[in-house]
Amino acid sequence: MRKLKINLKHCYGIKSLKYDFDFSTKKTYSIYAPNGSMKTSFAKTFQDFSLDEPSEDLVFSERTTIREIKDENDKDLDKEQIFVIKPYDESFYSDKVSTLLVNKGLKDNYDEIHRELDLKKEELLKLLSRPSGIKKNDDIQNEICRAFFKSDFFEVLEVTEIKILNDDNAELSSIVYSKIFNEKVIEFLEKPNINSQIKEYIEKFNELLESSPYLNKKFNHSNASTIQKTLKENGFFGANHSINLLGVLNF
């Protein structure tokens, strides 16, 4: 094979990528890209091709996927010519990996990368223990994979990194994950009519906020109670101070 022609659209995180790799003058290409941009999606697409499985856009599944991987004669590449090594998979095995393991330098480098990845993963899981409310690292990892419908923990990090880093809306970050997602809550949500009842409660709550001259979505009864409690505990009212809301209500 002297050329590898690819035309990819809506393959996981790849919106559009069209390029001809010319192997007539070189045997190797290195692809550099920011984390979370396309490398894992690129590897996953080639793996799908080698396994004769479809690729897709996981977020926007309605989009039409194009996956063309051809040689210099515009013929589909032989699937046996593709070998994809997953970023980190303890159970990974392939007959083709023997080529890598024969070279001691490559093997040592490969093992070192895996050790470093494993250490970084353990550090991350330890940091996630407190906000998640989950103590065991394995349980945290399994829950993250389950929540994102993936089996590969590192793939989850890859596809979510950009969204997390670019998302300034962290209003739910103070909520302990395990208090919301646990067996009791799931059992409660599975009760008949509970969804309609929750919807009715939210609609009524919003209706009350809209009709109130003092409260709104940014300042609700919970905020008012917190302020009242804090002021009372700090002797605000004991010093004969008062609060005036809209010049109407005093307390």
PDB file of C-alpha atoms in Angstrom:
ATOM      1  CA  MET A   1       0.000   0.000   0.000  1.00  0.00           C
ATOM      2  CA  ARG A   2       1.463   3.301  -1.100  1.00  0.00           C
ATOM      3  CA  LYS A   3      -1.390   5.576  -0.065  1.00  0.00           C
ATOM      4  CA  LEU A   4      -4.080   5.596   2.576  1.00  0.00           C
ATOM      5  CA  LYS A   5      -7.053   7.787   1.723  1.00  0.00           C
ATOM      6  CA  ILE A   6      -9.531   8.645   4.438  1.00  0.00           C
ATOM      7  CA  ASN A   7     -12.782  10.560   4.354  1.00  0.00           C
ATOM      8  CA  LEU A   8     -14.510  10.656   7.738  1.00  0.00           C
ATOM      9  CA  LYS A   9     -17.590  12.611   8.778  1.00  0.00           C
ATOM     10  CA  HIS A  10     -19.467  12.386  12.059  1.00  0.00           C
ATOM     11  CA  CYS A  11     -17.403   9.472  13.331  1.00  0.00           C
ATOM     12  CA  TYR A  12     -17.624   9.871  17.107  1.00  0.00           C
ATOM     13  CA  GLY A  13     -15.826  13.167  17.833  1.00  0.00           C
ATOM     14  CA  ILE A  14     -14.677  13.730  14.242  1.00  0.00           C
ATOM     15  CA  LYS A  15     -16.891  16.213  12.404  1.00  0.00           C
ATOM     16  CA  SER A  16     -14.956  16.047   9.152  1.00  0.00           C
ATOM     17  CA  LEU A  17     -11.524  14.718   8.226  1.00  0.00           C
ATOM     18  CA  LYS A  18     -10.294  14.099   4.695  1.00  0.00           C
ATOM     19  CA  TYR A  19      -6.634  13.339   4.045  1.00  0.00           C
ATOM     20  CA  ASP A  20      -4.327  11.212   1.907  1.00  0.00           C
ATOM     21  CA  PHE A  21      -1.426   9.592   3.749  1.00  0.00           C
ATOM     22  CA  ASP A  22       1.396   9.054   1.266  1.00  0.00           C
ATOM     23  CA  PHE A  23       3.516   6.054   2.266  1.00  0.00           C
ATOM     24  CA  SER A  24       5.572   6.036  -0.911  1.00  0.00           C
ATOM     25  CA  THR A  25       8.235   8.219   0.717  1.00  0.00           C
ATOM     26  CA  LYS A  26       7.755   7.392   4.411  1.00  0.00           C
ATOM     27  CA  LYS A  27       6.575   4.441   6.463  1.00  0.00           C
ATOM     28  CA  THR A  28       5.191   6.226   9.500  1.00  0.00           C
ATOM     29  CA  TYR A  29       2.887   9.125  10.309  1.00  0.00           C
ATOM     30  CA  SER A  30       2.412  10.657  13.748  1.00  0.00           C
ATOM     31  CA  ILE A  31      -0.824  12.470  14.480  1.00  0.00           C
ATOM     32  CA  TYR A  32      -0.672  15.237  17.064  1.00  0.00           C
ATOM     33  CA  ALA A  33      -3.853  16.851  18.361  1.00  0.00           C
ATOM     34  CA  PRO A  34      -5.144  18.423  21.598  1.00  0.00           C
ATOM     35  CA  ASN A  35      -6.718  16.097  24.127  1.00  0.00           C
ATOM     36  CA  GLY A  36     -10.346  15.406  23.404  1.00  0.00           C
ATOM     37  CA  SER A  37     -10.211  16.566  19.802  1.00  0.00           C
ATOM     38  CA  MET A  38     -10.036  13.472  17.584  1.00  0.00           C
ATOM     39  CA  LYS A  39      -7.328  10.915  18.369  1.00  0.00           C
ATOM     40  CA  THR A  40      -9.498   8.407  20.230  1.00  0.00           C
ATOM     41  CA  SER A  41     -12.295   8.867  17.695  1.00  0.00           C
ATOM     42  CA  PHE A  42      -9.797   8.249  14.891  1.00  0.00           C
ATOM     43  CA  ALA A  43      -8.590   5.011  16.487  1.00  0.00           C
ATOM     44  CA  LYS A  44     -12.133   3.891  17.305  1.00  0.00           C
ATOM     45  CA  THR A  45     -13.228   4.481  13.712  1.00  0.00           C
ATOM     46  CA  PHE A  46     -10.375   2.367  12.364  1.00  0.00           C
ATOM     47  CA  GLN A  47     -11.148  -0.329  14.902  1.00  0.00           C
ATOM     48  CA  ASP A  48     -14.784  -0.361  13.782  1.00  0.00           C
ATOM     49  CA  PHE A  49     -13.633  -0.661  10.180  1.00  0.00           C
ATOM     50  CA  SER A  50     -11.350  -3.593  11.001  1.00  0.00           C
ATOM     51  CA  LEU A  51     -14.199  -5.366  12.816  1.00  0.00           C
ATOM     52  CA  ASP A  52     -16.723  -4.521  10.102  1.00  0.00           C
ATOM     53  CA  GLU A  53     -18.832  -2.592  12.594  1.00  0.00           C
ATOM     54  CA  PRO A  54     -20.587   0.749  11.974  1.00  0.00           C
ATOM     55  CA  SER A  55     -19.220   4.041  13.293  1.00  0.00           C
ATOM     56  CA  GLU A  56     -21.461   6.860  14.467  1.00  0.00           C
ATOM     57  CA  ASP A  57     -21.752  10.213  16.173  1.00  0.00           C
ATOM     58  CA  LEU A  58     -22.650   9.227  19.733  1.00  0.00           C
ATOM     59  CA  VAL A  59     -23.993  12.663  20.651  1.00  0.00           C
ATOM     60  CA  PHE A  60     -25.921  13.470  17.461  1.00  0.00           C
ATOM     61  CA  SER A  61     -26.981  10.020  16.317  1.00  0.00           C
ATOM     62  CA  GLU A  62     -29.275  11.437  13.628  1.00  0.00           C
ATOM     63  CA  ARG A  63     -26.308  12.736  11.630  1.00  0.00           C
ATOM     64  CA  THR A  64     -25.199  10.737   8.599  1.00  0.00           C
ATOM     65  CA  THR A  65     -21.811   9.103   9.072  1.00  0.00           C
ATOM     66  CA  ILE A  66     -19.310   8.777   6.242  1.00  0.00           C
ATOM     67  CA  ARG A  67     -16.409   6.365   6.690  1.00  0.00           C
ATOM     68  CA  GLU A  68     -14.210   5.843   3.670  1.00  0.00           C
ATOM     69  CA  ILE A  69     -10.820   4.194   4.174  1.00  0.00           C
ATOM     70  CA  LYS A  70      -9.221   3.314   0.850  1.00  0.00           C
ATOM     71  CA  ASP A  71      -5.873   2.560  -0.762  1.00  0.00           C
ATOM     72  CA  GLU A  72      -4.208   4.316  -3.697  1.00  0.00           C
ATOM     73  CA  ASN A  73      -6.527   2.485  -6.110  1.00  0.00           C
ATOM     74  CA  ASP A  74      -9.637   3.758  -4.324  1.00  0.00           C
ATOM     75  CA  LYS A  75     -10.382   0.278  -3.057  1.00  0.00           C
ATOM     76  CA  ASP A  76     -11.468  -0.354   0.516  1.00  0.00           C
ATOM     77  CA  LEU A  77      -8.476  -1.100   2.675  1.00  0.00           C
ATOM     78  CA  ASP A  78      -8.008  -4.731   3.638  1.00  0.00           C
ATOM     79  CA  LYS A  79      -9.286  -5.058   7.212  1.00  0.00           C
ATOM     80  CA  GLU A  80      -6.386  -7.369   8.053  1.00  0.00           C
ATOM     81  CA  GLN A  81      -4.005  -4.470   7.456  1.00  0.00           C
ATOM     82  CA  ILE A  82      -5.427  -2.511  10.378  1.00  0.00           C
ATOM     83  CA  PHE A  83      -4.156  -2.988  13.919  1.00  0.00           C
ATOM     84  CA  VAL A  84      -5.456  -0.743  16.710  1.00  0.00           C
ATOM     85  CA  ILE A  85      -3.992  -0.777  20.215  1.00  0.00           C
ATOM     86  CA  LYS A  86      -6.407   0.620  22.785  1.00  0.00           C
ATOM     87  CA  PRO A  87      -5.022   3.397  25.044  1.00  0.00           C
ATOM     88  CA  TYR A  88      -5.395   1.279  28.162  1.00  0.00           C
ATOM     89  CA  ASP A  89      -6.963  -2.131  28.447  1.00  0.00           C
ATOM     90  CA  GLU A  90      -5.656  -4.690  30.924  1.00  0.00           C
ATOM     91  CA  SER A  91      -7.364  -7.533  29.067  1.00  0.00           C
ATOM     92  CA  PHE A  92      -6.220  -6.442  25.611  1.00  0.00           C
ATOM     93  CA  TYR A  93      -4.759  -9.194  23.462  1.00  0.00           C
ATOM     94  CA  SER A  94      -3.978  -9.591  19.793  1.00  0.00           C
ATOM     95  CA  ASP A  95      -1.756 -11.900  17.780  1.00  0.00           C
ATOM     96  CA  LYS A  96      -0.318  -8.798  16.129  1.00  0.00           C
ATOM     97  CA  VAL A  97       0.975  -7.419  19.432  1.00  0.00           C
ATOM     98  CA  SER A  98       3.928  -9.838  19.255  1.00  0.00           C
ATOM     99  CA  THR A  99       5.609  -7.415  16.852  1.00  0.00           C
ATOM    100  CA  LEU A 100       5.544  -4.785  19.548  1.00  0.00           C
ATOM    101  CA  LEU A 101       6.708  -7.059  22.341  1.00  0.00           C
ATOM    102  CA  VAL A 102       9.703  -8.437  20.434  1.00  0.00           C
ATOM    103  CA  ASN A 103      11.315  -4.993  20.555  1.00  0.00           C
ATOM    104  CA  LYS A 104      12.409  -4.525  24.181  1.00  0.00           C
ATOM    105  CA  GLY A 105      12.710  -0.761  23.839  1.00  0.00           C
ATOM    106  CA  LEU A 106       9.165  -0.459  22.549  1.00  0.00           C
ATOM    107  CA  LYS A 107       7.871  -2.842  25.200  1.00  0.00           C
ATOM    108  CA  ASP A 108       9.540  -0.905  28.028  1.00  0.00           C
ATOM    109  CA  ASN A 109       8.146   2.344  26.685  1.00  0.00           C
ATOM    110  CA  TYR A 110       4.706   0.768  26.321  1.00  0.00           C
ATOM    111  CA  ASP A 111       4.768  -0.534  29.901  1.00  0.00           C
ATOM    112  CA  GLU A 112       5.963   2.808  31.278  1.00  0.00           C
ATOM    113  CA  ILE A 113       3.125   4.657  29.567  1.00  0.00           C
ATOM    114  CA  HIS A 114       0.630   2.227  31.074  1.00  0.00           C
ATOM    115  CA  ARG A 115       2.126   2.599  34.550  1.00  0.00           C
ATOM    116  CA  GLU A 116       1.923   6.376  34.323  1.00  0.00           C
ATOM    117  CA  LEU A 117      -1.657   6.220  33.081  1.00  0.00           C
ATOM    118  CA  ASP A 118      -2.577   3.930  35.940  1.00  0.00           C
ATOM    119  CA  LEU A 119      -1.063   6.287  38.527  1.00  0.00           C
ATOM    120  CA  LYS A 120      -2.856   9.296  37.059  1.00  0.00           C
ATOM    121  CA  LYS A 121      -6.105   7.370  37.010  1.00  0.00           C
ATOM    122  CA  GLU A 122      -5.788   6.444  40.687  1.00  0.00           C
ATOM    123  CA  GLU A 123      -5.053  10.082  41.579  1.00  0.00           C
ATOM    124  CA  LEU A 124      -8.139  11.244  39.699  1.00  0.00           C
ATOM    125  CA  LEU A 125     -10.392   8.615  41.254  1.00  0.00           C
ATOM    126  CA  LYS A 126      -9.120   9.577  44.708  1.00  0.00           C
ATOM    127  CA  LEU A 127     -10.006  13.223  44.030  1.00  0.00           C
ATOM    128  CA  LEU A 128     -13.472  12.194  42.849  1.00  0.00           C
ATOM    129  CA  SER A 129     -14.194  10.172  45.983  1.00  0.00           C
ATOM    130  CA  ARG A 130     -15.394  13.093  48.104  1.00  0.00           C
ATOM    131  CA  PRO A 131     -17.663  14.905  45.593  1.00  0.00           C
ATOM    132  CA  SER A 132     -19.083  11.602  44.376  1.00  0.00           C
ATOM    133  CA  GLY A 133     -19.689  10.166  47.826  1.00  0.00           C
ATOM    134  CA  ILE A 134     -18.294   6.852  46.594  1.00  0.00           C
ATOM    135  CA  LYS A 135     -15.385   5.434  48.571  1.00  0.00           C
ATOM    136  CA  LYS A 136     -13.884   2.692  46.411  1.00  0.00           C
ATOM    137  CA  ASN A 137     -11.935   3.671  43.293  1.00  0.00           C
ATOM    138  CA  ASP A 138     -13.251   0.700  41.341  1.00  0.00           C
ATOM    139  CA  ASP A 139     -16.823   1.676  42.169  1.00  0.00           C
ATOM    140  CA  ILE A 140     -16.199   5.258  40.998  1.00  0.00           C
ATOM    141  CA  GLN A 141     -14.688   4.042  37.742  1.00  0.00           C
ATOM    142  CA  ASN A 142     -17.539   1.616  37.101  1.00  0.00           C
ATOM    143  CA  GLU A 143     -20.158   4.268  37.846  1.00  0.00           C
ATOM    144  CA  ILE A 144     -18.543   6.770  35.468  1.00  0.00           C
ATOM    145  CA  CYS A 145     -18.444   4.198  32.676  1.00  0.00           C
ATOM    146  CA  ARG A 146     -22.036   3.188  33.377  1.00  0.00           C
ATOM    147  CA  ALA A 147     -23.234   6.806  33.394  1.00  0.00           C
ATOM    148  CA  PHE A 148     -21.661   7.490  29.993  1.00  0.00           C
ATOM    149  CA  PHE A 149     -22.607   4.099  28.498  1.00  0.00           C
ATOM    150  CA  LYS A 150     -18.999   3.127  27.849  1.00  0.00           C
ATOM    151  CA  SER A 151     -16.742   0.320  29.012  1.00  0.00           C
ATOM    152  CA  ASP A 152     -13.451   2.203  28.636  1.00  0.00           C
ATOM    153  CA  PHE A 153     -12.764   4.700  31.438  1.00  0.00           C
ATOM    154  CA  PHE A 154     -10.128   6.569  29.439  1.00  0.00           C
ATOM    155  CA  GLU A 155     -12.480   6.898  26.502  1.00  0.00           C
ATOM    156  CA  VAL A 156     -14.987   8.613  28.791  1.00  0.00           C
ATOM    157  CA  LEU A 157     -12.318  11.112  29.841  1.00  0.00           C
ATOM    158  CA  GLU A 158     -11.336  11.700  26.229  1.00  0.00           C
ATOM    159  CA  VAL A 159     -14.829  12.471  24.960  1.00  0.00           C
ATOM    160  CA  THR A 160     -15.882  14.597  27.950  1.00  0.00           C
ATOM    161  CA  GLU A 161     -12.715  16.630  28.579  1.00  0.00           C
ATOM    162  CA  ILE A 162     -13.422  19.535  26.222  1.00  0.00           C
ATOM    163  CA  LYS A 163     -17.043  19.839  27.359  1.00  0.00           C
ATOM    164  CA  ILE A 164     -16.027  19.879  31.019  1.00  0.00           C
ATOM    165  CA  LEU A 165     -13.208  22.382  30.535  1.00  0.00           C
ATOM    166  CA  ASN A 166     -15.380  24.711  28.449  1.00  0.00           C
ATOM    167  CA  ASP A 167     -18.475  24.491  30.649  1.00  0.00           C
ATOM    168  CA  ASP A 168     -18.659  27.388  33.102  1.00  0.00           C
ATOM    169  CA  ASN A 169     -21.999  26.209  34.449  1.00  0.00           C
ATOM    170  CA  ALA A 170     -21.098  24.257  37.590  1.00  0.00           C
ATOM    171  CA  GLU A 171     -24.183  25.034  39.654  1.00  0.00           C
ATOM    172  CA  LEU A 172     -24.688  21.347  40.475  1.00  0.00           C
ATOM    173  CA  SER A 173     -21.080  20.700  41.483  1.00  0.00           C
ATOM    174  CA  SER A 174     -21.886  21.035  45.187  1.00  0.00           C
ATOM    175  CA  ILE A 175     -24.337  18.129  45.066  1.00  0.00           C
ATOM    176  CA  VAL A 176     -22.915  14.807  46.226  1.00  0.00           C
ATOM    177  CA  TYR A 177     -23.450  12.360  43.378  1.00  0.00           C
ATOM    178  CA  SER A 178     -24.350   9.356  45.541  1.00  0.00           C
ATOM    179  CA  LYS A 179     -27.140  11.292  47.262  1.00  0.00           C
ATOM    180  CA  ILE A 180     -28.938  11.659  43.944  1.00  0.00           C
ATOM    181  CA  PHE A 181     -27.946   8.474  42.150  1.00  0.00           C
ATOM    182  CA  ASN A 182     -28.532   5.586  44.514  1.00  0.00           C
ATOM    183  CA  GLU A 183     -30.865   2.604  44.817  1.00  0.00           C
ATOM    184  CA  LYS A 184     -33.438   4.420  46.970  1.00  0.00           C
ATOM    185  CA  VAL A 185     -33.717   7.353  44.572  1.00  0.00           C
ATOM    186  CA  ILE A 186     -33.924   5.062  41.553  1.00  0.00           C
ATOM    187  CA  GLU A 187     -36.605   2.991  43.285  1.00  0.00           C
ATOM    188  CA  PHE A 188     -38.530   6.179  44.077  1.00  0.00           C
ATOM    189  CA  LEU A 189     -38.319   7.439  40.485  1.00  0.00           C
ATOM    190  CA  GLU A 190     -39.610   4.125  39.170  1.00  0.00           C
ATOM    191  CA  LYS A 191     -42.911   4.514  41.033  1.00  0.00           C
ATOM    192  CA  PRO A 192     -46.003   4.969  38.841  1.00  0.00           C
ATOM    193  CA  ASN A 193     -46.914   8.587  38.014  1.00  0.00           C
ATOM    194  CA  ILE A 194     -43.891   9.962  39.879  1.00  0.00           C
ATOM    195  CA  ASN A 195     -42.635  11.806  36.791  1.00  0.00           C
ATOM    196  CA  SER A 196     -45.941  13.589  36.300  1.00  0.00           C
ATOM    197  CA  GLN A 197     -46.080  14.444  40.006  1.00  0.00           C
ATOM    198  CA  ILE A 198     -42.582  15.921  39.940  1.00  0.00           C
ATOM    199  CA  LYS A 199     -43.485  17.893  36.826  1.00  0.00           C
ATOM    200  CA  GLU A 200     -46.632  19.187  38.530  1.00  0.00           C
ATOM    201  CA  TYR A 201     -44.606  20.209  41.591  1.00  0.00           C
ATOM    202  CA  ILE A 202     -42.056  22.103  39.479  1.00  0.00           C
ATOM    203  CA  GLU A 203     -44.766  23.890  37.520  1.00  0.00           C
ATOM    204  CA  LYS A 204     -46.586  24.908  40.712  1.00  0.00           C
ATOM    205  CA  PHE A 205     -43.339  26.004  42.345  1.00  0.00           C
ATOM    206  CA  ASN A 206     -42.435  28.173  39.348  1.00  0.00           C
ATOM    207  CA  GLU A 207     -45.948  29.587  39.320  1.00  0.00           C
ATOM    208  CA  LEU A 208     -45.623  30.642  42.959  1.00  0.00           C
ATOM    209  CA  LEU A 209     -42.240  32.237  42.299  1.00  0.00           C
ATOM    210  CA  GLU A 210     -43.584  34.196  39.342  1.00  0.00           C
ATOM    211  CA  SER A 211     -46.517  35.512  41.369  1.00  0.00           C
ATOM    212  CA  SER A 212     -44.393  36.484  44.374  1.00  0.00           C
ATOM    213  CA  PRO A 213     -43.226  40.113  44.663  1.00  0.00           C
ATOM    214  CA  TYR A 214     -40.225  38.992  46.713  1.00  0.00           C
ATOM    215  CA  LEU A 215     -39.038  35.691  45.296  1.00  0.00           C
ATOM    216  CA  ASN A 216     -37.831  34.482  41.913  1.00  0.00           C
ATOM    217  CA  LYS A 217     -35.731  31.661  40.475  1.00  0.00           C
ATOM    218  CA  LYS A 218     -32.507  33.340  41.591  1.00  0.00           C
ATOM    219  CA  PHE A 219     -33.791  34.132  45.089  1.00  0.00           C
ATOM    220  CA  ASN A 220     -36.288  31.576  46.370  1.00  0.00           C
ATOM    221  CA  HIS A 221     -37.658  30.593  49.781  1.00  0.00           C
ATOM    222  CA  SER A 222     -34.601  28.457  50.492  1.00  0.00           C
ATOM    223  CA  ASN A 223     -32.275  31.426  49.957  1.00  0.00           C
ATOM    224  CA  ALA A 224     -34.485  33.602  52.156  1.00  0.00           C
ATOM    225  CA  SER A 225     -34.472  31.002  54.934  1.00  0.00           C
ATOM    226  CA  THR A 226     -30.694  30.715  54.774  1.00  0.00           C
ATOM    227  CA  ILE A 227     -30.258  34.481  55.062  1.00  0.00           C
ATOM    228  CA  GLN A 228     -32.765  34.690  57.922  1.00  0.00           C
ATOM    229  CA  LYS A 229     -31.051  31.888  59.811  1.00  0.00           C
ATOM    230  CA  THR A 230     -27.576  33.371  59.323  1.00  0.00           C
ATOM    231  CA  LEU A 231     -28.640  36.843  60.444  1.00  0.00           C
ATOM    232  CA  LYS A 232     -30.449  35.466  63.477  1.00  0.00           C
ATOM    233  CA  GLU A 233     -27.489  33.335  64.556  1.00  0.00           C
ATOM    234  CA  ASN A 234     -25.204  36.358  64.289  1.00  0.00           C
ATOM    235  CA  GLY A 235     -27.429  38.618  66.402  1.00  0.00           C
ATOM    236  CA  PHE A 236     -28.598  40.841  63.548  1.00  0.00           C
ATOM    237  CA  PHE A 237     -32.171  41.069  64.797  1.00  0.00           C
ATOM    238  CA  GLY A 238     -31.088  41.158  68.441  1.00  0.00           C
ATOM    239  CA  ALA A 239     -29.402  44.464  67.667  1.00  0.00           C
ATOM    240  CA  ASN A 240     -32.786  45.817  66.504  1.00  0.00           C
ATOM    241  CA  HIS A 241     -31.835  45.788  62.823  1.00  0.00           C
ATOM    242  CA  SER A 242     -34.451  45.014  60.213  1.00  0.00           C
ATOM    243  CA  ILE A 243     -34.684  44.082  56.547  1.00  0.00           C
ATOM    244  CA  ASN A 244     -36.944  45.838  54.091  1.00  0.00           C
ATOM    245  CA  LEU A 245     -38.033  44.030  50.919  1.00  0.00           C
ATOM    246  CA  LEU A 246     -39.254  46.219  48.070  1.00  0.00           C
ATOM    247  CA  GLY A 247     -40.177  48.816  50.668  1.00  0.00           C
ATOM    248  CA  VAL A 248     -43.244  46.774  51.649  1.00  0.00           C
ATOM    249  CA  LEU A 249     -42.465  43.885  53.943  1.00  0.00           C
ATOM    250  CA  ASN A 250     -40.502  44.172  57.194  1.00  0.00           C
ATOM    251  CA  PHE A 251     -39.344  41.320  59.383  1.00  0.00           C
TER     252      PHE A 251
END
